[in-house]
PDB file of C-alpha atoms in Angstrom:
ATOM      1  CA  MET A  15     -14.223 241.459 -25.504  1.00  0.00           C
ATOM      2  CA  HIS A  16     -13.811 239.347 -22.398  1.00  0.00           C
ATOM      3  CA  GLU A  17     -10.448 237.606 -22.897  1.00  0.00           C
ATOM      4  CA  HIS A  18      -7.264 237.799 -24.964  1.00  0.00           C
ATOM      5  CA  HIS A  19      -7.177 236.194 -28.404  1.00  0.00           C
ATOM      6  CA  ASP A  20      -4.776 236.752 -31.285  1.00  0.00           C
ATOM      7  CA  ILE A  21      -5.926 239.667 -33.426  1.00  0.00           C
ATOM      8  CA  SER A  22      -5.403 240.089 -37.132  1.00  0.00           C
ATOM      9  CA  ALA A  23      -3.217 242.995 -38.135  1.00  0.00           C
ATOM     10  CA  ASP A  24      -5.492 243.822 -41.105  1.00  0.00           C
ATOM     11  CA  ALA A  25      -8.634 244.261 -38.989  1.00  0.00           C
ATOM     12  CA  SER A  26     -11.276 246.735 -40.079  1.00  0.00           C
ATOM     13  CA  PRO A  27     -11.014 250.143 -38.424  1.00  0.00           C
ATOM     14  CA  ASP A  28     -14.765 249.989 -37.708  1.00  0.00           C
ATOM     15  CA  PRO A  29     -15.389 248.254 -34.346  1.00  0.00           C
ATOM     16  CA  ALA A  30     -18.838 246.870 -35.246  1.00  0.00           C
ATOM     17  CA  THR A  31     -17.594 245.354 -38.488  1.00  0.00           C
ATOM     18  CA  TYR A  32     -14.467 244.011 -36.856  1.00  0.00           C
ATOM     19  CA  TRP A  33     -16.191 242.315 -33.918  1.00  0.00           C
ATOM     20  CA  GLU A  34     -18.988 240.910 -36.057  1.00  0.00           C
ATOM     21  CA  ALA A  35     -16.354 239.330 -38.305  1.00  0.00           C
ATOM     22  CA  ARG A  36     -14.515 237.940 -35.278  1.00  0.00           C
ATOM     23  CA  TYR A  37     -17.627 236.233 -33.940  1.00  0.00           C
ATOM     24  CA  ALA A  38     -18.848 235.040 -37.337  1.00  0.00           C
ATOM     25  CA  ASP A  39     -15.458 233.468 -38.050  1.00  0.00           C
ATOM     26  CA  GLN A  40     -15.817 230.804 -35.333  1.00  0.00           C
ATOM     27  CA  ASP A  41     -18.531 228.746 -33.701  1.00  0.00           C
ATOM     28  CA  ARG A  42     -17.806 230.056 -30.207  1.00  0.00           C
ATOM     29  CA  MET A  43     -15.357 232.667 -28.963  1.00  0.00           C
ATOM     30  CA  TRP A  44     -15.715 232.565 -25.171  1.00  0.00           C
ATOM     31  CA  SER A  45     -15.975 229.823 -22.558  1.00  0.00           C
ATOM     32  CA  GLY A  46     -19.527 230.629 -21.468  1.00  0.00           C
ATOM     33  CA  ARG A  47     -18.428 230.652 -17.825  1.00  0.00           C
ATOM     34  CA  VAL A  48     -19.307 233.590 -15.606  1.00  0.00           C
ATOM     35  CA  ASN A  49     -16.618 236.167 -14.931  1.00  0.00           C
ATOM     36  CA  ALA A  50     -15.313 235.354 -11.441  1.00  0.00           C
ATOM     37  CA  VAL A  51     -15.253 239.009 -10.348  1.00  0.00           C
ATOM     38  CA  LEU A  52     -18.926 239.376 -11.258  1.00  0.00           C
ATOM     39  CA  ALA A  53     -19.935 236.213  -9.390  1.00  0.00           C
ATOM     40  CA  ASP A  54     -17.982 237.289  -6.315  1.00  0.00           C
ATOM     41  CA  THR A  55     -19.480 240.789  -6.411  1.00  0.00           C
ATOM     42  CA  VAL A  56     -23.042 239.556  -6.704  1.00  0.00           C
ATOM     43  CA  GLU A  57     -22.596 237.060  -3.876  1.00  0.00           C
ATOM     44  CA  ARG A  58     -20.765 239.439  -1.515  1.00  0.00           C
ATOM     45  CA  HIS A  59     -22.103 242.899  -2.255  1.00  0.00           C
ATOM     46  CA  VAL A  60     -25.330 242.919  -4.215  1.00  0.00           C
ATOM     47  CA  SER A  61     -27.940 240.221  -3.566  1.00  0.00           C
ATOM     48  CA  PRO A  62     -27.382 239.530   0.150  1.00  0.00           C
ATOM     49  CA  ARG A  63     -27.244 243.184   1.174  1.00  0.00           C
ATOM     50  CA  SER A  64     -30.102 244.362  -1.007  1.00  0.00           C
ATOM     51  CA  GLY A  65     -32.676 242.558   1.122  1.00  0.00           C
ATOM     52  CA  ARG A  66     -34.604 241.807  -2.062  1.00  0.00           C
ATOM     53  CA  ASP A  67     -35.510 238.607  -3.817  1.00  0.00           C
ATOM     54  CA  PRO A  68     -33.170 238.122  -6.830  1.00  0.00           C
ATOM     55  CA  ARG A  69     -36.279 237.654  -8.975  1.00  0.00           C
ATOM     56  CA  ASP A  70     -37.009 241.346  -8.429  1.00  0.00           C
ATOM     57  CA  LEU A  71     -33.502 242.478  -9.422  1.00  0.00           C
ATOM     58  CA  ARG A  72     -32.475 243.731 -12.867  1.00  0.00           C
ATOM     59  CA  ALA A  73     -28.998 243.554 -14.384  1.00  0.00           C
ATOM     60  CA  LEU A  74     -27.375 245.024 -17.481  1.00  0.00           C
ATOM     61  CA  ASP A  75     -24.194 243.593 -19.043  1.00  0.00           C
ATOM     62  CA  LEU A  76     -22.384 245.999 -21.376  1.00  0.00           C
ATOM     63  CA  GLY A  77     -20.291 244.229 -24.017  1.00  0.00           C
ATOM     64  CA  CYS A  78     -21.967 240.927 -23.166  1.00  0.00           C
ATOM     65  CA  GLY A  79     -20.394 238.855 -25.963  1.00  0.00           C
ATOM     66  CA  GLU A  80     -22.118 235.479 -26.225  1.00  0.00           C
ATOM     67  CA  GLY A  81     -23.913 236.023 -22.935  1.00  0.00           C
ATOM     68  CA  GLY A  82     -22.103 233.922 -20.339  1.00  0.00           C
ATOM     69  CA  ASP A  83     -22.562 236.526 -17.600  1.00  0.00           C
ATOM     70  CA  VAL A  84     -26.149 237.248 -18.642  1.00  0.00           C
ATOM     71  CA  LEU A  85     -27.077 233.578 -18.433  1.00  0.00           C
ATOM     72  CA  TRP A  86     -25.408 233.206 -15.042  1.00  0.00           C
ATOM     73  CA  LEU A  87     -27.308 236.186 -13.657  1.00  0.00           C
ATOM     74  CA  ALA A  88     -30.576 234.850 -15.045  1.00  0.00           C
ATOM     75  CA  ALA A  89     -29.878 231.453 -13.485  1.00  0.00           C
ATOM     76  CA  GLN A  90     -29.538 233.235 -10.118  1.00  0.00           C
ATOM     77  CA  GLY A  91     -33.007 234.671 -10.652  1.00  0.00           C
ATOM     78  CA  TRP A  92     -32.173 238.090 -12.078  1.00  0.00           C
ATOM     79  CA  ALA A  93     -33.845 239.676 -15.094  1.00  0.00           C
ATOM     80  CA  ALA A  94     -30.725 240.236 -17.191  1.00  0.00           C
ATOM     81  CA  THR A  95     -30.107 242.287 -20.331  1.00  0.00           C
ATOM     82  CA  GLY A  96     -26.979 241.997 -22.483  1.00  0.00           C
ATOM     83  CA  VAL A  97     -25.840 244.506 -25.110  1.00  0.00           C
ATOM     84  CA  ASP A  98     -23.051 243.917 -27.630  1.00  0.00           C
ATOM     85  CA  LEU A  99     -21.858 245.303 -30.970  1.00  0.00           C
ATOM     86  CA  SER A 100     -22.123 241.916 -32.655  1.00  0.00           C
ATOM     87  CA  GLY A 101     -25.459 240.535 -33.762  1.00  0.00           C
ATOM     88  CA  THR A 102     -23.896 237.102 -34.086  1.00  0.00           C
ATOM     89  CA  ALA A 103     -22.808 237.227 -30.453  1.00  0.00           C
ATOM     90  CA  THR A 104     -26.199 238.333 -29.150  1.00  0.00           C
ATOM     91  CA  ASP A 105     -27.980 235.740 -31.320  1.00  0.00           C
ATOM     92  CA  ARG A 106     -25.830 233.053 -29.686  1.00  0.00           C
ATOM     93  CA  GLY A 107     -26.633 234.407 -26.251  1.00  0.00           C
ATOM     94  CA  ARG A 108     -30.349 234.390 -27.025  1.00  0.00           C
ATOM     95  CA  ALA A 109     -30.179 230.818 -28.319  1.00  0.00           C
ATOM     96  CA  ALA A 110     -28.213 229.672 -25.268  1.00  0.00           C
ATOM     97  CA  ALA A 111     -30.754 231.299 -22.966  1.00  0.00           C
ATOM     98  CA  GLU A 112     -33.642 229.552 -24.716  1.00  0.00           C
ATOM     99  CA  ALA A 113     -31.817 226.225 -24.552  1.00  0.00           C
ATOM    100  CA  ALA A 114     -31.260 226.702 -20.805  1.00  0.00           C
ATOM    101  CA  GLY A 115     -34.873 227.653 -20.174  1.00  0.00           C
ATOM    102  CA  LEU A 116     -33.898 231.236 -19.342  1.00  0.00           C
ATOM    103  CA  GLY A 117     -35.439 233.016 -22.296  1.00  0.00           C
ATOM    104  CA  ASP A 118     -38.072 234.694 -20.148  1.00  0.00           C
ATOM    105  CA  ARG A 119     -35.434 236.245 -17.875  1.00  0.00           C
ATOM    106  CA  THR A 120     -32.997 237.450 -20.536  1.00  0.00           C
ATOM    107  CA  THR A 121     -32.924 240.131 -23.212  1.00  0.00           C
ATOM    108  CA  PHE A 122     -30.158 240.509 -25.806  1.00  0.00           C
ATOM    109  CA  VAL A 123     -29.617 243.669 -27.847  1.00  0.00           C
ATOM    110  CA  ALA A 124     -27.159 244.201 -30.719  1.00  0.00           C
ATOM    111  CA  ALA A 125     -26.193 247.868 -30.501  1.00  0.00           C
ATOM    112  CA  ASP A 126     -23.340 250.359 -30.309  1.00  0.00           C
ATOM    113  CA  LEU A 127     -22.831 251.191 -26.633  1.00  0.00           C
ATOM    114  CA  ALA A 128     -21.578 254.645 -27.589  1.00  0.00           C
ATOM    115  CA  VAL A 129     -25.142 255.591 -28.576  1.00  0.00           C
ATOM    116  CA  TRP A 130     -27.436 252.892 -27.155  1.00  0.00           C
ATOM    117  CA  ASP A 131     -29.916 254.149 -24.584  1.00  0.00           C
ATOM    118  CA  THR A 132     -32.776 252.863 -22.475  1.00  0.00           C
ATOM    119  CA  ASP A 133     -35.303 254.293 -20.036  1.00  0.00           C
ATOM    120  CA  GLU A 134     -34.898 251.227 -17.812  1.00  0.00           C
ATOM    121  CA  ARG A 135     -32.772 251.482 -14.686  1.00  0.00           C
ATOM    122  CA  PHE A 136     -30.871 248.515 -13.267  1.00  0.00           C
ATOM    123  CA  ASP A 137     -29.836 247.247  -9.859  1.00  0.00           C
ATOM    124  CA  LEU A 138     -26.529 246.092 -11.332  1.00  0.00           C
ATOM    125  CA  VAL A 139     -24.691 247.356 -14.396  1.00  0.00           C
ATOM    126  CA  THR A 140     -21.552 245.439 -15.299  1.00  0.00           C
ATOM    127  CA  ALA A 141     -18.832 245.900 -17.910  1.00  0.00           C
ATOM    128  CA  SER A 142     -16.370 242.998 -17.908  1.00  0.00           C
ATOM    129  CA  PHE A 143     -13.185 243.434 -19.976  1.00  0.00           C
ATOM    130  CA  LEU A 144     -14.773 246.054 -22.195  1.00  0.00           C
ATOM    131  CA  GLN A 145     -11.532 246.564 -24.116  1.00  0.00           C
ATOM    132  CA  SER A 146     -11.175 246.405 -27.876  1.00  0.00           C
ATOM    133  CA  TRP A 147      -7.903 245.655 -29.682  1.00  0.00           C
ATOM    134  CA  PRO A 148      -6.727 246.557 -32.268  1.00  0.00           C
ATOM    135  CA  VAL A 149      -9.785 248.687 -33.103  1.00  0.00           C
ATOM    136  CA  GLU A 150     -10.642 251.216 -30.437  1.00  0.00           C
ATOM    137  CA  ILE A 151     -14.002 252.022 -28.897  1.00  0.00           C
ATOM    138  CA  PRO A 152     -14.850 255.192 -26.920  1.00  0.00           C
ATOM    139  CA  ARG A 153     -14.485 253.243 -23.688  1.00  0.00           C
ATOM    140  CA  ASP A 154     -14.339 256.171 -21.260  1.00  0.00           C
ATOM    141  CA  ALA A 155     -17.468 257.703 -22.748  1.00  0.00           C
ATOM    142  CA  ILE A 156     -19.274 254.345 -22.613  1.00  0.00           C
ATOM    143  CA  LEU A 157     -18.383 253.905 -18.947  1.00  0.00           C
ATOM    144  CA  HIS A 158     -19.575 257.404 -18.126  1.00  0.00           C
ATOM    145  CA  ARG A 159     -22.866 256.727 -19.967  1.00  0.00           C
ATOM    146  CA  ALA A 160     -23.230 253.523 -17.954  1.00  0.00           C
ATOM    147  CA  THR A 161     -23.713 255.531 -14.757  1.00  0.00           C
ATOM    148  CA  ARG A 162     -27.040 256.747 -16.165  1.00  0.00           C
ATOM    149  CA  PHE A 163     -28.444 253.231 -16.178  1.00  0.00           C
ATOM    150  CA  VAL A 164     -27.931 252.504 -12.466  1.00  0.00           C
ATOM    151  CA  ALA A 165     -31.011 252.683 -10.255  1.00  0.00           C
ATOM    152  CA  PRO A 166     -30.843 254.334  -6.819  1.00  0.00           C
ATOM    153  CA  GLY A 167     -29.207 251.840  -4.470  1.00  0.00           C
ATOM    154  CA  GLY A 168     -27.778 249.950  -7.448  1.00  0.00           C
ATOM    155  CA  HIS A 169     -24.182 249.036  -8.278  1.00  0.00           C
ATOM    156  CA  LEU A 170     -21.895 249.535 -11.255  1.00  0.00           C
ATOM    157  CA  LEU A 171     -19.044 247.039 -11.693  1.00  0.00           C
ATOM    158  CA  VAL A 172     -16.159 247.619 -14.128  1.00  0.00           C
ATOM    159  CA  THR A 173     -13.586 244.849 -14.557  1.00  0.00           C
ATOM    160  CA  ALA A 174     -10.651 245.386 -16.915  1.00  0.00           C
ATOM    161  CA  HIS A 175      -7.398 243.837 -18.012  1.00  0.00           C
ATOM    162  CA  ALA A 176      -4.706 245.713 -16.086  1.00  0.00           C
ATOM    163  CA  ALA A 177      -1.073 245.712 -17.156  1.00  0.00           C
ATOM    164  CA  PRO A 178       0.223 242.213 -16.312  1.00  0.00           C
ATOM    165  CA  PRO A 179       3.117 241.541 -13.950  1.00  0.00           C
ATOM    166  CA  GLY A 180       6.429 241.444 -15.775  1.00  0.00           C
ATOM    167  CA  GLY A 181       5.396 243.920 -18.448  1.00  0.00           C
ATOM    168  CA  VAL A 182       3.113 244.057 -21.467  1.00  0.00           C
ATOM    169  CA  PRO A 183       3.640 241.541 -24.312  1.00  0.00           C
ATOM    170  CA  GLU A 184       5.053 243.092 -27.468  1.00  0.00           C
ATOM    171  CA  GLU A 185       1.831 242.671 -29.447  1.00  0.00           C
ATOM    172  CA  PHE A 186       0.044 244.891 -26.920  1.00  0.00           C
ATOM    173  CA  HIS A 187       2.556 247.734 -26.837  1.00  0.00           C
ATOM    174  CA  GLY A 188       0.652 250.936 -27.419  1.00  0.00           C
ATOM    175  CA  HIS A 189      -2.629 249.549 -26.070  1.00  0.00           C
ATOM    176  CA  ARG A 190      -4.148 251.006 -22.950  1.00  0.00           C
ATOM    177  CA  PHE A 191      -4.445 248.992 -19.746  1.00  0.00           C
ATOM    178  CA  PRO A 192      -6.592 251.070 -17.380  1.00  0.00           C
ATOM    179  CA  THR A 193      -5.940 251.320 -13.662  1.00  0.00           C
ATOM    180  CA  PRO A 194      -8.767 251.514 -11.122  1.00  0.00           C
ATOM    181  CA  SER A 195      -8.021 255.233 -10.841  1.00  0.00           C
ATOM    182  CA  ASP A 196      -8.350 255.600 -14.617  1.00  0.00           C
ATOM    183  CA  ASP A 197     -11.773 253.987 -14.605  1.00  0.00           C
ATOM    184  CA  LEU A 198     -12.967 256.057 -11.669  1.00  0.00           C
ATOM    185  CA  ASP A 199     -11.901 259.139 -13.613  1.00  0.00           C
ATOM    186  CA  ALA A 200     -13.865 257.899 -16.629  1.00  0.00           C
ATOM    187  CA  LEU A 201     -16.991 257.363 -14.537  1.00  0.00           C
ATOM    188  CA  ALA A 202     -16.766 260.969 -13.276  1.00  0.00           C
ATOM    189  CA  LEU A 203     -19.003 260.268 -10.299  1.00  0.00           C
ATOM    190  CA  ALA A 204     -20.705 263.024  -8.367  1.00  0.00           C
ATOM    191  CA  PRO A 205     -19.321 262.483  -4.833  1.00  0.00           C
ATOM    192  CA  ASP A 206     -22.629 263.268  -3.152  1.00  0.00           C
ATOM    193  CA  GLU A 207     -24.451 260.649  -5.255  1.00  0.00           C
ATOM    194  CA  TRP A 208     -22.082 257.659  -5.225  1.00  0.00           C
ATOM    195  CA  ASP A 209     -20.009 255.525  -2.866  1.00  0.00           C
ATOM    196  CA  VAL A 210     -16.859 253.721  -3.997  1.00  0.00           C
ATOM    197  CA  VAL A 211     -17.099 250.162  -2.676  1.00  0.00           C
ATOM    198  CA  ALA A 212     -13.881 248.877  -4.284  1.00  0.00           C
ATOM    199  CA  ALA A 213     -11.140 250.264  -6.528  1.00  0.00           C
ATOM    200  CA  GLU A 214      -8.281 247.780  -6.701  1.00  0.00           C
ATOM    201  CA  THR A 215      -6.253 245.340  -8.766  1.00  0.00           C
ATOM    202  CA  ARG A 216      -6.671 241.610  -8.216  1.00  0.00           C
ATOM    203  CA  PRO A 217      -4.312 238.824  -9.364  1.00  0.00           C
ATOM    204  CA  ARG A 218      -5.610 236.008 -11.558  1.00  0.00           C
ATOM    205  CA  SER A 219      -3.931 232.869 -12.910  1.00  0.00           C
ATOM    206  CA  VAL A 220      -4.842 231.637 -16.388  1.00  0.00           C
ATOM    207  CA  GLN A 221      -3.842 228.299 -17.889  1.00  0.00           C
ATOM    208  CA  ARG A 222      -3.263 228.428 -21.645  1.00  0.00           C
ATOM    209  CA  ASP A 223      -4.017 225.613 -24.075  1.00  0.00           C
ATOM    210  CA  ASP A 224      -0.363 224.549 -23.975  1.00  0.00           C
ATOM    211  CA  GLY A 225      -0.553 224.048 -20.210  1.00  0.00           C
ATOM    212  CA  THR A 226       1.484 227.089 -19.237  1.00  0.00           C
ATOM    213  CA  VAL A 227       0.127 229.304 -16.467  1.00  0.00           C
ATOM    214  CA  HIS A 228       0.149 233.076 -16.829  1.00  0.00           C
ATOM    215  CA  GLU A 229      -0.298 235.552 -14.006  1.00  0.00           C
ATOM    216  CA  LEU A 230      -2.613 238.442 -14.845  1.00  0.00           C
ATOM    217  CA  LEU A 231      -4.000 241.457 -13.045  1.00  0.00           C
ATOM    218  CA  ASP A 232      -7.595 242.632 -13.183  1.00  0.00           C
ATOM    219  CA  SER A 233      -8.628 246.183 -12.431  1.00  0.00           C
ATOM    220  CA  VAL A 234     -11.836 246.129 -10.398  1.00  0.00           C
ATOM    221  CA  VAL A 235     -14.045 249.139  -9.695  1.00  0.00           C
ATOM    222  CA  LEU A 236     -17.349 248.738  -7.858  1.00  0.00           C
ATOM    223  CA  VAL A 237     -19.484 251.776  -7.055  1.00  0.00           C
ATOM    224  CA  ARG A 238     -22.947 252.203  -5.572  1.00  0.00           C
ATOM    225  CA  ARG A 239     -25.480 254.901  -6.324  1.00  0.00           C
ATOM    226  CA  ARG A 240     -27.017 256.287  -3.162  1.00  0.00           C
TER     227      ARG A 240
END
């Protein structure tokens, strides 16, 4: 759920079935590269200011796909957990982690984020492009649940596809592109327990396979539990 790909009009209405079929239909769906917003956030806001060794930090990636962000975090020294609807996706992440020698610092779970739970609390919880088209997921409820998993002093980062400059392509008419304000509303933070570090849109240029460059906007929300 991390980038735009063409989506079949006859997709299953069940998100788990749909995304499992999407992953199983191809050898690899995503690039494996870390999301730039996540890398920037970790380098600027999380590790340096925590005063802690990254090897003592724990991260949770919601909607982890094939684990690119999880592997990057583990390579920085974090203990990183990724959760995704698709067992094929999490199997690929687990295999990639083992191949990179990061198996001992990574955990992959195939589960529905609408109901998945854990007693563990994390220094960073991230949800990068947790948007599902054409089948919908209860995204607002998932984001609100995500606040439960953040340890005191920890951060929650939500990065989303915002409506692009120049308007929404026809195939995405009717789909929701959240604003930073929308995602803050979904988080429903208690003001005496959280600080908003960032709530903004950021431009991003993407080069397609045909060489054309498209200008996109990302919605970025970063909050910190006191």
